[in-house]
XYZ file of C-alpha atoms in Angstrom:
195
model
C 0.000 0.000 0.000
C 1.240 3.508 -0.821
C 2.159 5.945 1.928
C 1.744 9.674 2.317
C -2.053 9.860 2.144
C -4.340 9.552 5.179
C -6.475 6.423 5.309
C -10.213 6.899 4.866
C -10.939 3.340 5.974
C -9.703 0.517 8.189
C -7.171 -1.467 6.148
C -7.659 -4.682 8.104
C -11.416 -4.443 7.702
C -11.400 -3.836 3.934
C -8.878 -6.625 3.348
C -11.079 -9.003 5.328
C -14.115 -7.968 3.281
C -12.231 -8.395 -0.008
C -10.877 -11.791 1.048
C -14.355 -13.124 1.807
C -15.722 -11.707 -1.444
C -12.984 -13.388 -3.500
C -13.579 -16.570 -1.498
C -17.312 -16.531 -2.274
C -17.226 -15.495 -5.933
C -13.736 -16.393 -7.144
C -11.194 -14.027 -8.666
C -12.582 -13.845 -12.198
C -16.213 -13.344 -11.125
C -15.393 -10.592 -8.638
C -15.538 -7.217 -10.358
C -14.047 -3.903 -9.281
C -17.616 -2.683 -8.766
C -18.306 -5.631 -6.457
C -15.215 -4.775 -4.434
C -15.957 -1.049 -4.202
C -19.500 -1.719 -3.041
C -18.492 -4.308 -0.449
C -15.432 -2.420 0.822
C -17.308 0.919 0.822
C -14.463 2.892 -0.674
C -14.209 5.069 -3.783
C -12.565 3.988 -7.016
C -9.768 6.537 -6.573
C -9.094 5.275 -3.033
C -9.076 1.688 -4.286
C -6.478 2.334 -6.978
C -4.391 4.540 -4.712
C -4.269 1.872 -2.002
C -4.073 -1.344 -4.045
C -3.165 -0.361 -7.651
C -5.228 -3.176 -9.164
C -7.644 -5.989 -8.437
C -4.810 -8.461 -8.877
C -2.575 -6.780 -6.284
C -5.466 -6.661 -3.816
C -6.107 -10.355 -4.481
C -2.438 -11.109 -3.858
C -2.622 -9.349 -0.478
C -5.703 -11.401 0.389
C -3.918 -14.649 -0.488
C -0.927 -13.710 1.680
C -3.295 -12.820 4.514
C -5.153 -16.107 4.226
C -1.957 -18.138 3.903
C -0.466 -16.642 7.067
C -3.719 -17.210 8.943
C -3.983 -20.848 7.854
C -0.363 -21.611 8.701
C -0.752 -20.046 12.145
C -3.982 -21.995 12.783
C -2.407 -25.270 11.653
C 0.560 -24.740 13.948
C -1.802 -24.115 16.876
C -3.737 -27.274 15.949
C -0.488 -29.247 16.006
C 0.506 -27.825 19.395
C -2.910 -28.664 20.846
C -3.193 -32.140 19.285
C -3.050 -35.176 21.549
C -0.094 -36.444 19.519
C 1.480 -36.148 16.084
C -0.556 -38.951 14.602
C -3.922 -37.613 15.781
C -3.050 -34.254 14.191
C -2.527 -35.909 10.786
C -5.650 -38.039 11.173
C -7.718 -34.925 11.874
C -6.289 -33.154 8.800
C -7.464 -35.991 6.573
C -10.846 -36.588 8.179
C -11.572 -32.860 8.084
C -11.560 -33.109 4.271
C -14.436 -35.578 4.499
C -16.234 -33.498 7.129
C -15.977 -30.222 5.213
C -16.964 -31.770 1.893
C -19.946 -33.817 2.976
C -21.371 -31.355 5.485
C -21.006 -28.601 2.831
C -18.941 -26.445 5.165
C -16.920 -23.639 3.588
C -13.162 -24.034 3.639
C -10.401 -21.479 3.229
C -8.159 -24.346 2.139
C -10.519 -24.998 -0.762
C -10.226 -21.322 -1.669
C -6.445 -21.638 -1.810
C -6.622 -24.742 -3.988
C -9.288 -23.301 -6.296
C -7.146 -20.208 -6.733
C -4.419 -22.270 -8.364
C -6.704 -23.499 -11.112
C -8.462 -20.188 -11.651
C -5.517 -17.783 -11.761
C -2.219 -19.628 -12.213
C -2.322 -19.604 -16.019
C -2.565 -15.813 -16.220
C -0.899 -14.951 -12.912
C 2.125 -17.219 -12.366
C 3.062 -15.327 -9.183
C -0.078 -16.715 -7.551
C 0.921 -20.236 -8.577
C 4.371 -19.652 -7.042
C 2.779 -18.336 -3.852
C 0.540 -21.397 -3.555
C 3.497 -23.674 -4.244
C 5.515 -21.985 -1.501
C 2.531 -22.308 0.818
C 2.441 -26.057 0.160
C 6.098 -26.265 1.176
C 5.265 -24.535 4.461
C 2.585 -27.153 5.127
C 5.072 -29.902 4.270
C 7.287 -28.548 7.057
C 4.373 -28.608 9.509
C 3.565 -32.209 8.543
C 7.214 -33.113 8.998
C 7.128 -31.645 12.516
C 3.978 -33.666 13.252
C 5.587 -36.863 11.988
C 8.769 -36.307 13.985
C 6.669 -35.619 17.052
C 4.618 -38.773 16.446
C 7.792 -40.818 16.089
C 9.136 -39.484 19.392
C 5.755 -40.373 20.950
C 5.963 -43.862 19.376
C 2.634 -43.529 17.552
C 4.280 -43.286 14.106
C 6.800 -45.793 12.788
C 10.378 -44.733 13.468
C 11.459 -46.556 10.310
C 9.804 -43.995 8.003
C 11.568 -40.906 6.675
C 9.695 -37.821 8.019
C 10.397 -35.723 4.929
C 9.194 -38.400 2.507
C 6.081 -39.035 4.612
C 5.318 -35.312 4.753
C 5.405 -35.034 0.948
C 3.306 -38.186 0.676
C 0.620 -36.713 2.927
C 0.578 -33.301 1.259
C 0.015 -35.009 -2.102
C -2.601 -37.301 -0.551
C -4.471 -34.316 0.898
C -4.510 -32.622 -2.517
C -5.755 -35.830 -4.130
C -8.483 -36.321 -1.536
C -9.710 -32.751 -2.040
C -9.878 -33.320 -5.788
C -11.803 -36.586 -5.393
C -14.190 -35.059 -2.872
C -14.903 -32.140 -5.218
C -15.627 -34.681 -7.968
C -18.452 -36.043 -5.761
C -16.741 -39.341 -4.957
C -18.931 -41.352 -2.595
C -18.266 -40.545 1.042
C -17.563 -44.163 2.010
C -14.885 -44.352 -0.698
C -13.234 -41.181 0.594
C -13.267 -42.629 4.105
C -11.729 -45.898 2.878
C -8.985 -43.970 1.057
C -8.235 -42.009 4.231
C -7.956 -45.229 6.245
C -5.557 -46.732 3.698
C -3.520 -43.524 3.484
C -3.053 -43.436 7.246
C -1.474 -46.908 7.198
C 1.637 -45.163 5.820
C 2.267 -44.064 9.416
C 2.498 -47.652 10.668
């Protein structure tokens, strides 16, 4: 955001509004008019503060990424053990999909397909975000191994990449309306990698 001009709005508030609007409608279907109306700012203020819809969207993605990483780290700290943390990650995919709950993680994944072709920086951002989640999974696996609930004979880094790819695959299958029992069976099989 540019400096030298007094703010006529609360930056945190308008970013939150924009993030939820992009989440609901997607990048391509969210117009500048939609944003101005929801954020309650003028067109000149919008362009002064954010330069373009794309740069605003980028800020929203960074905001969401940081929030999701922080939440996931808290979930890991509060989990009973490393294995239960990973189990919850996988079963939450089933829960969110089949109870029709909204998911910020889905927003991140959908963003890749919607914008990466025309905005490669977004694709790079999402890719870097995935690497951050790999590191969190690795911490969970190492913790689970020290707690003796995950096999000590498995490489934590390899397992972390396996689970991040499995999570992406499960999300794709769930979005394709795969039967719930099949998703649950896949999750059960996937978790045997920890044994």
